Amino acid sequence: SSLAAPSVLLGAGASSVKGLLWVLACHWDLDNLLSSSSGYSNYRGILNWCVVMLVSEQYLSFLYGILVDPIQVVSLFLKDPYSWPSLCLVIVANVFALAALHTERRLAVGSISENVGSIIHACNLLTILCFPALVVLMVSSVTPVGAVFALSIYTILFLKLFSFRDVNKWCRARASGLKKANGEMVPSGVCYPANLTYKDMYYFLFAPTLCYELNFPRSPRIRKRFLLRRLFEMVSLLPTPGLSWPAGTDAELSFQDMDYSRIIERLLKLAVPNHLIWLIFFYWFFHSSLNVLAEVMQFGDREFYRDWWNSESVTYFWQNWNIPVHKWCLRHFYKPMIKRGVSKWTAQTAVFLASAFFHEYLVSVPLKMFRLWAFMGMMAQIPLAWLVGRFLRGNYGNAAVWISLIIGQPIAVLMYVHDYYVLNYEGSP
């Protein structure tokens, strides 16, 4: 299969363009692994997952029915039907995107210096993280689920505008260098600064990627049957986030009484349904939803995940289960640190620290309590990765990764459920 990489900058000779291509491009015309057209067939990790789940089922049973109440699901987003604070936050996010665009336009024509532009971008990015957090903490009508939605949008916006700033800065530096070396250049594709338009900005903001490019790979047409299948999956799996089971209430009680045997019992009962919902959400978001968005926008790079289910190490899992985030971390965080002389271990630890911060940001702020369980859970991946990589190989390593996924998340969920229950309901009539 051909990998149609996007053109970048200006064509100052074949060698110059080819060099710029590999420096700036990070998207290619690729299919999802789970799509029939990908030709992928290695699902060994899925078999190991089935074994782990079957063993777990010997000790666990679904004693409680899964209940879906549409009214309760809506109430998760809204306390007052006439007040939409989370939606208002999302609309206001446009201000920060336009601020970044106009800053880059000023930098392109030289009306402000690079130092001034860097300060403006830094303030804009910092505000993107602080402003919605302050609104969520100060406005009582914001529900936890609505807050998670709004803060997720702002986190994505932060990562996208960080990439937008970096790539345009690279373009200015390289365009200047190529002009000095080769004189006037012949355009090939969208050229800097012709990319600094509203159309280009909003295509990037809605595109299913976090990494900016001047020329994204584009699919030749919209496949209607493929789009309808993915839409059907989106609609049919949409109620999954609204699923609930009464085991959570018992877990709250057992935490309150500090009955450790019951805590372990509820943890095991929570593990399987929580894991299944996580898997369904993964498929709904990374395969169905992102493919719908990519198909409508004719975005060519569909590699949103790789074969993380075959992971024989924790490191391999984190590198392959969320490709948009992995590409961003590699391109804008890890590699720049390596170029500055930072060791690989330090750079990897810094990536986990950043990921831990955003996990905690997306949990603690909506719940309006700061317990650092998500942060510590992410940082615990570092010693876990070392242990699995050092002592386990093959199927044993893969099983260890699956067990960490099945057990690790319910532990964090129970800790937050307990703390939220104690903070908001303990002692109330």
GROMACS .gro file of C-alpha atoms in nm:
model
  429
    1SER     CA    1   0.000   0.000   0.000
    2SER     CA    2   0.126   0.347  -0.085
    3LEU     CA    3   0.198   0.596   0.191
    4ALA     CA    4   0.097   0.930   0.047
    5ALA     CA    5   0.279   1.175   0.274
    6PRO     CA    6   0.175   1.542   0.262
    7SER     CA    7   0.378   1.811   0.092
    8VAL     CA    8   0.525   2.079   0.316
    9LEU     CA    9   0.637   2.436   0.277
   10LEU     CA   10   0.778   2.538  -0.058
   11GLY     CA   11   0.948   2.334  -0.332
   12ALA     CA   12   1.305   2.456  -0.336
   13GLY     CA   13   1.429   2.157  -0.530
   14ALA     CA   14   1.351   1.791  -0.477
   15SER     CA   15   1.613   1.731  -0.208
   16SER     CA   16   1.503   2.028   0.004
   17VAL     CA   17   1.136   1.933  -0.012
   18LYS     CA   18   1.213   1.569   0.066
   19GLY     CA   19   1.414   1.671   0.370
   20LEU     CA   20   1.140   1.900   0.497
   21LEU     CA   21   0.884   1.626   0.435
   22TRP     CA   22   1.032   1.390   0.691
   23VAL     CA   23   1.107   1.667   0.939
   24LEU     CA   24   0.755   1.812   0.958
   25ALA     CA   25   0.518   1.539   0.839
   26CYS     CA   26   0.367   1.299   1.090
   27HIS     CA   27   0.047   1.188   0.910
   28TRP     CA   28   0.014   0.935   0.630
   29ASP     CA   29  -0.274   0.774   0.445
   30LEU     CA   30  -0.337   0.474   0.674
   31ASP     CA   31  -0.634   0.255   0.769
   32ASN     CA   32  -0.747   0.146   1.117
   33LEU     CA   33  -0.614  -0.193   1.225
   34LEU     CA   34  -0.970  -0.314   1.288
   35SER     CA   35  -1.084  -0.209   0.939
   36SER     CA   36  -1.110  -0.495   0.688
   37SER     CA   37  -0.902  -0.299   0.436
   38SER     CA   38  -0.600  -0.281   0.668
   39GLY     CA   39  -0.498  -0.645   0.611
   40TYR     CA   40  -0.407  -0.681   0.980
   41SER     CA   41  -0.470  -1.022   1.137
   42ASN     CA   42  -0.263  -1.054   1.457
   43TYR     CA   43  -0.507  -1.071   1.747
   44ARG     CA   44  -0.301  -1.291   1.981
   45GLY     CA   45  -0.341  -1.038   2.262
   46ILE     CA   46  -0.720  -1.066   2.235
   47LEU     CA   47  -0.689  -1.439   2.305
   48ASN     CA   48  -0.486  -1.367   2.618
   49TRP     CA   49  -0.750  -1.116   2.725
   50CYS     CA   50  -1.019  -1.383   2.683
   51VAL     CA   51  -0.821  -1.622   2.904
   52VAL     CA   52  -0.780  -1.357   3.175
   53MET     CA   53  -1.150  -1.267   3.160
   54LEU     CA   54  -1.260  -1.631   3.170
   55VAL     CA   55  -1.048  -1.696   3.478
   56SER     CA   56  -1.189  -1.383   3.641
   57GLU     CA   57  -1.542  -1.497   3.564
   58GLN     CA   58  -1.487  -1.808   3.772
   59TYR     CA   59  -1.484  -1.585   4.081
   60LEU     CA   60  -1.705  -1.298   3.972
   61SER     CA   61  -2.071  -1.288   3.875
   62PHE     CA   62  -2.302  -1.015   3.761
   63LEU     CA   63  -2.542  -1.000   4.057
   64TYR     CA   64  -2.673  -0.662   3.958
   65GLY     CA   65  -2.851  -0.558   3.641
   66ILE     CA   66  -2.720  -0.279   3.427
   67LEU     CA   67  -2.964   0.007   3.438
   68VAL     CA   68  -3.000   0.290   3.188
   69ASP     CA   69  -3.220   0.583   3.283
   70PRO     CA   70  -3.221   0.854   3.009
   71ILE     CA   71  -3.334   1.121   3.256
   72GLN     CA   72  -3.046   1.042   3.488
   73VAL     CA   73  -2.803   1.049   3.196
   74VAL     CA   74  -2.920   1.398   3.096
   75SER     CA   75  -2.898   1.512   3.457
   76LEU     CA   76  -2.530   1.417   3.454
   77PHE     CA   77  -2.471   1.706   3.212
   78LEU     CA   78  -2.727   1.958   3.338
   79LYS     CA   79  -2.853   2.060   3.681
   80ASP     CA   80  -3.068   2.340   3.548
   81PRO     CA   81  -3.220   2.291   3.199
   82TYR     CA   82  -3.199   2.669   3.147
   83SER     CA   83  -2.830   2.688   3.239
   84TRP     CA   84  -2.563   2.550   3.003
   85PRO     CA   85  -2.228   2.650   3.157
   86SER     CA   86  -2.028   2.367   2.997
   87LEU     CA   87  -2.157   2.448   2.649
   88CYS     CA   88  -2.080   2.817   2.704
   89LEU     CA   89  -1.724   2.722   2.800
   90VAL     CA   90  -1.684   2.527   2.477
   91ILE     CA   91  -1.809   2.823   2.270
   92VAL     CA   92  -1.568   3.062   2.446
   93ALA     CA   93  -1.280   2.830   2.346
   94ASN     CA   94  -1.295   2.988   1.999
   95VAL     CA   95  -1.143   3.305   2.144
   96PHE     CA   96  -0.818   3.126   2.229
   97ALA     CA   97  -0.795   2.959   1.888
   98LEU     CA   98  -0.839   3.293   1.712
   99ALA     CA   99  -0.583   3.454   1.942
  100ALA     CA  100  -0.327   3.192   1.838
  101LEU     CA  101  -0.410   3.240   1.469
  102HIS     CA  102  -0.376   3.619   1.477
  103THR     CA  103  -0.054   3.594   1.677
  104GLU     CA  104   0.094   3.372   1.405
  105ARG     CA  105  -0.023   3.616   1.137
  106ARG     CA  106   0.158   3.899   1.312
  107LEU     CA  107   0.470   3.685   1.342
  108ALA     CA  108   0.454   3.591   0.974
  109VAL     CA  109   0.463   3.955   0.859
  110GLY     CA  110   0.722   4.051   1.119
  111SER     CA  111   0.508   4.303   1.304
  112ILE     CA  112   0.602   4.139   1.637
  113SER     CA  113   0.925   3.968   1.737
  114GLU     CA  114   0.968   3.598   1.810
  115ASN     CA  115   1.012   3.673   2.181
  116VAL     CA  116   0.690   3.871   2.200
  117GLY     CA  117   0.507   3.602   2.004
  118SER     CA  118   0.637   3.334   2.240
  119ILE     CA  119   0.512   3.531   2.542
  120ILE     CA  120   0.167   3.577   2.386
  121HIS     CA  121   0.143   3.207   2.299
  122ALA     CA  122   0.256   3.106   2.649
  123CYS     CA  123  -0.006   3.330   2.813
  124ASN     CA  124  -0.273   3.202   2.575
  125LEU     CA  125  -0.188   2.836   2.645
  126LEU     CA  126  -0.173   2.892   3.020
  127THR     CA  127  -0.513   3.063   3.014
  128ILE     CA  128  -0.660   2.771   2.819
  129LEU     CA  129  -0.585   2.545   3.116
  130CYS     CA  130  -0.661   2.788   3.400
  131PHE     CA  131  -0.975   2.968   3.277
  132PRO     CA  132  -1.210   2.665   3.244
  133ALA     CA  133  -1.078   2.519   3.570
  134LEU     CA  134  -1.165   2.841   3.755
  135VAL     CA  135  -1.511   2.850   3.600
  136VAL     CA  136  -1.579   2.489   3.699
  137LEU     CA  137  -1.460   2.547   4.054
  138MET     CA  138  -1.656   2.872   4.099
  139VAL     CA  139  -1.984   2.800   3.916
  140SER     CA  140  -2.201   2.563   4.117
  141SER     CA  141  -2.432   2.474   3.827
  142VAL     CA  142  -2.154   2.289   3.642
  143THR     CA  143  -2.203   1.914   3.682
  144PRO     CA  144  -1.901   1.680   3.707
  145VAL     CA  145  -1.978   1.512   3.373
  146GLY     CA  146  -2.035   1.847   3.200
  147ALA     CA  147  -1.709   1.971   3.349
  148VAL     CA  148  -1.520   1.667   3.220
  149PHE     CA  149  -1.659   1.733   2.873
  150ALA     CA  150  -1.562   2.102   2.875
  151LEU     CA  151  -1.218   2.043   3.024
  152SER     CA  152  -1.151   1.766   2.770
  153ILE     CA  153  -1.225   2.012   2.489
  154TYR     CA  154  -0.989   2.267   2.642
  155THR     CA  155  -0.717   2.005   2.692
  156ILE     CA  156  -0.743   1.904   2.326
  157LEU     CA  157  -0.735   2.271   2.228
  158PHE     CA  158  -0.422   2.323   2.438
  159LEU     CA  159  -0.241   2.035   2.268
  160LYS     CA  160  -0.352   2.143   1.920
  161LEU     CA  161  -0.250   2.507   1.964
  162PHE     CA  162   0.082   2.399   2.115
  163SER     CA  163   0.146   2.201   1.796
  164PHE     CA  164   0.018   2.488   1.579
  165ARG     CA  165   0.266   2.724   1.742
  166ASP     CA  166   0.560   2.483   1.709
  167VAL     CA  167   0.504   2.393   1.344
  168ASN     CA  168   0.464   2.752   1.230
  169LYS     CA  169   0.779   2.843   1.418
  170TRP     CA  170   0.965   2.560   1.243
  171CYS     CA  171   0.826   2.679   0.910
  172ARG     CA  172   0.954   3.033   0.963
  173ALA     CA  173   1.301   2.909   1.052
  174ARG     CA  174   1.327   2.661   0.766
  175ALA     CA  175   1.169   2.885   0.505
  176SER     CA  176   1.422   3.153   0.591
  177GLY     CA  177   1.709   2.905   0.566
  178LEU     CA  178   1.590   2.765   0.232
  179LYS     CA  179   1.547   3.110   0.080
  180LYS     CA  180   1.902   3.199   0.171
  181ALA     CA  181   2.035   2.873   0.025
  182ASN     CA  182   1.820   2.842  -0.287
  183GLY     CA  183   1.674   3.184  -0.365
  184GLU     CA  184   1.309   3.203  -0.470
  185MET     CA  185   1.117   2.877  -0.433
  186VAL     CA  186   0.836   2.719  -0.634
  187PRO     CA  187   0.522   2.647  -0.430
  188SER     CA  188   0.415   2.285  -0.374
  189GLY     CA  189   0.088   2.243  -0.181
  190VAL     CA  190  -0.012   2.493   0.084
  191CYS     CA  191   0.282   2.718   0.166
  192TYR     CA  192   0.371   2.916   0.474
  193PRO     CA  193   0.227   3.170   0.553
  194ALA     CA  194  -0.069   3.094   0.323
  195ASN     CA  195  -0.179   2.834   0.577
  196LEU     CA  196  -0.272   3.102   0.832
  197THR     CA  197  -0.640   3.121   0.739
  198TYR     CA  198  -0.964   3.061   0.928
  199LYS     CA  199  -1.041   2.765   0.702
  200ASP     CA  200  -0.707   2.602   0.774
  201MET     CA  201  -0.732   2.668   1.146
  202TYR     CA  202  -1.081   2.525   1.188
  203TYR     CA  203  -1.006   2.224   0.968
  204PHE     CA  204  -0.720   2.145   1.208
  205LEU     CA  205  -0.933   2.209   1.518
  206PHE     CA  206  -1.198   1.960   1.404
  207ALA     CA  207  -0.958   1.708   1.244
  208PRO     CA  208  -0.900   1.388   1.446
  209THR     CA  209  -0.537   1.470   1.523
  210LEU     CA  210  -0.338   1.673   1.774
  211CYS     CA  211  -0.039   1.736   1.544
  212TYR     CA  212  -0.053   2.026   1.301
  213GLU     CA  213   0.067   2.012   0.940
  214LEU     CA  214   0.036   2.251   0.650
  215ASN     CA  215  -0.089   1.973   0.421
  216PHE     CA  216  -0.273   1.681   0.576
  217PRO     CA  217  -0.321   1.356   0.379
  218ARG     CA  218  -0.670   1.358   0.229
  219SER     CA  219  -0.890   1.068   0.121
  220PRO     CA  220  -1.024   1.098  -0.236
  221ARG     CA  221  -1.394   1.065  -0.147
  222ILE     CA  222  -1.644   1.003   0.133
  223ARG     CA  223  -1.733   0.634   0.154
  224LYS     CA  224  -2.103   0.642   0.233
  225ARG     CA  225  -2.141   0.277   0.339
  226PHE     CA  226  -1.836   0.298   0.565
  227LEU     CA  227  -1.969   0.622   0.715
  228LEU     CA  228  -2.315   0.473   0.780
  229ARG     CA  229  -2.165   0.169   0.952
  230ARG     CA  230  -1.956   0.386   1.183
  231LEU     CA  231  -2.255   0.612   1.254
  232PHE     CA  232  -2.466   0.310   1.344
  233GLU     CA  233  -2.193   0.195   1.584
  234MET     CA  234  -2.177   0.542   1.741
  235VAL     CA  235  -2.551   0.557   1.801
  236SER     CA  236  -2.586   0.199   1.925
  237LEU     CA  237  -2.291   0.226   2.167
  238LEU     CA  238  -2.368   0.581   2.284
  239PRO     CA  239  -2.562   0.477   2.600
  240THR     CA  240  -2.250   0.301   2.734
  241PRO     CA  241  -2.121   0.603   2.936
  242GLY     CA  242  -2.461   0.621   3.105
  243LEU     CA  243  -2.449   0.264   3.233
  244SER     CA  244  -2.453   0.222   3.608
  245TRP     CA  245  -2.471  -0.062   3.853
  246PRO     CA  246  -2.568  -0.063   4.223
  247ALA     CA  247  -2.232  -0.215   4.322
  248GLY     CA  248  -2.098   0.139   4.347
  249THR     CA  249  -2.334   0.222   4.632
  250ASP     CA  250  -2.224  -0.082   4.827
  251ALA     CA  251  -1.864   0.015   4.761
  252GLU     CA  252  -1.929   0.354   4.917
  253LEU     CA  253  -2.076   0.190   5.226
  254SER     CA  254  -1.791  -0.057   5.264
  255PHE     CA  255  -1.537   0.225   5.236
  256GLN     CA  256  -1.723   0.425   5.496
  257ASP     CA  257  -1.721   0.131   5.737
  258MET     CA  258  -1.354   0.058   5.650
  259ASP     CA  259  -1.445  -0.310   5.594
  260TYR     CA  260  -1.146  -0.418   5.386
  261SER     CA  261  -1.288  -0.758   5.292
  262ARG     CA  262  -1.595  -0.589   5.144
  263ILE     CA  263  -1.377  -0.330   4.970
  264ILE     CA  264  -1.187  -0.610   4.795
  265GLU     CA  265  -1.514  -0.785   4.713
  266ARG     CA  266  -1.660  -0.470   4.557
  267LEU     CA  267  -1.335  -0.403   4.374
  268LEU     CA  268  -1.348  -0.745   4.208
  269LYS     CA  269  -1.716  -0.704   4.123
  270LEU     CA  270  -1.647  -0.362   3.977
  271ALA     CA  271  -1.343  -0.475   3.778
  272VAL     CA  272  -1.515  -0.675   3.503
  273PRO     CA  273  -1.802  -0.435   3.414
  274ASN     CA  274  -1.567  -0.135   3.440
  275HIS     CA  275  -1.321  -0.304   3.205
  276LEU     CA  276  -1.591  -0.400   2.955
  277ILE     CA  277  -1.724  -0.044   2.952
  278TRP     CA  278  -1.369   0.085   2.898
  279LEU     CA  279  -1.327  -0.150   2.599
  280ILE     CA  280  -1.662  -0.045   2.453
  281PHE     CA  281  -1.571   0.321   2.502
  282PHE     CA  282  -1.235   0.262   2.330
  283TYR     CA  283  -1.410   0.113   2.026
  284TRP     CA  284  -1.680   0.381   2.029
  285PHE     CA  285  -1.433   0.669   2.041
  286PHE     CA  286  -1.117   0.557   1.863
  287HIS     CA  287  -1.274   0.342   1.593
  288SER     CA  288  -1.632   0.460   1.539
  289SER     CA  289  -1.634   0.830   1.635
  290LEU     CA  290  -1.291   0.930   1.502
  291ASN     CA  291  -1.355   0.742   1.178
  292VAL     CA  292  -1.685   0.926   1.132
  293LEU     CA  293  -1.509   1.258   1.184
  294ALA     CA  294  -1.221   1.160   0.955
  295GLU     CA  295  -1.455   1.033   0.683
  296VAL     CA  296  -1.666   1.350   0.682
  297MET     CA  297  -1.353   1.568   0.671
  298GLN     CA  298  -1.177   1.332   0.425
  299PHE     CA  299  -0.884   1.309   0.663
  300GLY     CA  300  -0.651   1.041   0.529
  301ASP     CA  301  -0.457   0.929   0.837
  302ARG     CA  302  -0.681   0.678   1.017
  303GLU     CA  303  -0.414   0.528   1.242
  304PHE     CA  304  -0.577   0.619   1.573
  305TYR     CA  305  -0.446   0.308   1.750
  306ARG     CA  306  -0.214   0.016   1.689
  307ASP     CA  307  -0.220  -0.341   1.823
  308TRP     CA  308  -0.206  -0.246   2.191
  309TRP     CA  309  -0.394  -0.566   2.278
  310ASN     CA  310  -0.074  -0.758   2.190
  311SER     CA  311   0.132  -0.549   2.434
  312GLU     CA  312   0.398  -0.755   2.609
  313SER     CA  313   0.513  -0.451   2.808
  314VAL     CA  314   0.348  -0.153   2.970
  315THR     CA  315   0.560   0.081   2.757
  316TYR     CA  316   0.433  -0.078   2.435
  317PHE     CA  317   0.074  -0.034   2.554
  318TRP     CA  318   0.113   0.338   2.621
  319GLN     CA  319   0.286   0.388   2.286
  320ASN     CA  320   0.013   0.220   2.084
  321TRP     CA  321  -0.331   0.253   2.242
  322ASN     CA  322  -0.374   0.627   2.176
  323ILE     CA  323  -0.175   0.722   1.865
  324PRO     CA  324  -0.285   1.091   1.841
  325VAL     CA  325  -0.155   1.159   2.193
  326HIS     CA  326   0.155   0.944   2.139
  327LYS     CA  327   0.243   1.134   1.820
  328TRP     CA  328   0.203   1.465   2.000
  329CYS     CA  329   0.419   1.358   2.295
  330LEU     CA  330   0.686   1.222   2.063
  331ARG     CA  331   0.691   1.522   1.829
  332HIS     CA  332   0.647   1.814   2.067
  333PHE     CA  333   0.774   1.687   2.401
  334TYR     CA  334   1.002   1.382   2.390
  335LYS     CA  335   1.215   1.456   2.080
  336PRO     CA  336   1.273   1.825   2.168
  337MET     CA  337   1.400   1.715   2.510
  338ILE     CA  338   1.632   1.458   2.352
  339LYS     CA  339   1.768   1.725   2.115
  340ARG     CA  340   1.850   1.941   2.418
  341GLY     CA  341   2.065   1.662   2.559
  342VAL     CA  342   1.819   1.518   2.811
  343SER     CA  343   1.856   1.144   2.870
  344LYS     CA  344   1.591   0.907   2.733
  345TRP     CA  345   1.488   0.791   3.081
  346THR     CA  346   1.441   1.151   3.201
  347ALA     CA  347   1.244   1.239   2.888
  348GLN     CA  348   1.019   0.934   2.929
  349THR     CA  349   0.960   1.020   3.294
  350ALA     CA  350   0.873   1.378   3.195
  351VAL     CA  351   0.618   1.245   2.944
  352PHE     CA  352   0.455   1.034   3.218
  353LEU     CA  353   0.455   1.338   3.449
  354ALA     CA  354   0.275   1.547   3.187
  355SER     CA  355   0.026   1.266   3.125
  356ALA     CA  356  -0.029   1.226   3.500
  357PHE     CA  357  -0.098   1.598   3.532
  358PHE     CA  358  -0.365   1.594   3.261
  359HIS     CA  359  -0.527   1.278   3.403
  360GLU     CA  360  -0.553   1.445   3.742
  361TYR     CA  361  -0.667   1.773   3.585
  362LEU     CA  362  -0.955   1.597   3.409
  363VAL     CA  363  -1.069   1.419   3.728
  364SER     CA  364  -0.997   1.640   4.028
  365VAL     CA  365  -1.122   1.970   3.884
  366PRO     CA  366  -1.466   1.836   3.774
  367LEU     CA  367  -1.509   1.660   4.111
  368LYS     CA  368  -1.383   1.975   4.291
  369MET     CA  369  -1.151   1.774   4.511
  370PHE     CA  370  -0.778   1.708   4.487
  371ARG     CA  371  -0.668   1.361   4.594
  372LEU     CA  372  -0.397   1.283   4.332
  373TRP     CA  373  -0.516   0.923   4.281
  374ALA     CA  374  -0.508   0.957   3.901
  375PHE     CA  375  -0.167   1.128   3.919
  376MET     CA  376  -0.021   0.854   4.138
  377GLY     CA  377  -0.181   0.586   3.922
  378MET     CA  378  -0.007   0.723   3.614
  379MET     CA  379   0.327   0.760   3.791
  380ALA     CA  380   0.295   0.402   3.916
  381GLN     CA  381   0.317   0.298   3.551
  382ILE     CA  382   0.691   0.377   3.558
  383PRO     CA  383   0.793   0.108   3.813
  384LEU     CA  384   0.526  -0.126   3.671
  385ALA     CA  385   0.677  -0.086   3.323
  386TRP     CA  386   1.022  -0.170   3.463
  387LEU     CA  387   0.897  -0.477   3.651
  388VAL     CA  388   0.701  -0.619   3.357
  389GLY     CA  389   0.984  -0.547   3.112
  390ARG     CA  390   1.245  -0.694   3.344
  391PHE     CA  391   1.078  -1.015   3.463
  392LEU     CA  392   0.800  -1.104   3.217
  393ARG     CA  393   0.807  -1.189   2.848
  394GLY     CA  394   0.568  -1.305   2.578
  395ASN     CA  395   0.224  -1.418   2.691
  396TYR     CA  396   0.312  -1.359   3.057
  397GLY     CA  397   0.394  -0.995   2.985
  398ASN     CA  398   0.075  -0.957   2.781
  399ALA     CA  399  -0.133  -1.111   3.061
  400ALA     CA  400   0.031  -0.875   3.311
  401VAL     CA  401  -0.068  -0.575   3.098
  402TRP     CA  402  -0.428  -0.699   3.077
  403ILE     CA  403  -0.445  -0.759   3.453
  404SER     CA  404  -0.313  -0.408   3.522
  405LEU     CA  405  -0.587  -0.267   3.298
  406ILE     CA  406  -0.863  -0.479   3.453
  407ILE     CA  407  -0.766  -0.413   3.816
  408GLY     CA  408  -0.590  -0.075   3.803
  409GLN     CA  409  -0.881   0.138   3.681
  410PRO     CA  410  -1.138   0.007   3.934
  411ILE     CA  411  -0.894   0.088   4.216
  412ALA     CA  412  -0.879   0.451   4.104
  413VAL     CA  413  -1.256   0.460   4.051
  414LEU     CA  414  -1.322   0.328   4.402
  415MET     CA  415  -1.082   0.576   4.560
  416TYR     CA  416  -1.254   0.871   4.391
  417VAL     CA  417  -1.604   0.732   4.461
  418HIS     CA  418  -1.518   0.696   4.827
  419ASP     CA  419  -1.367   1.044   4.861
  420TYR     CA  420  -1.650   1.207   4.663
  421TYR     CA  421  -1.910   1.026   4.874
  422VAL     CA  422  -1.745   1.128   5.200
  423LEU     CA  423  -1.702   1.488   5.084
  424ASN     CA  424  -2.054   1.539   4.952
  425TYR     CA  425  -2.286   1.292   5.125
  426GLU     CA  426  -2.141   1.176   5.456
  427GLY     CA  427  -2.341   1.320   5.742
  428SER     CA  428  -2.618   1.453   5.518
  429PRO     CA  429  -2.974   1.345   5.605
   0.00000   0.00000   0.00000
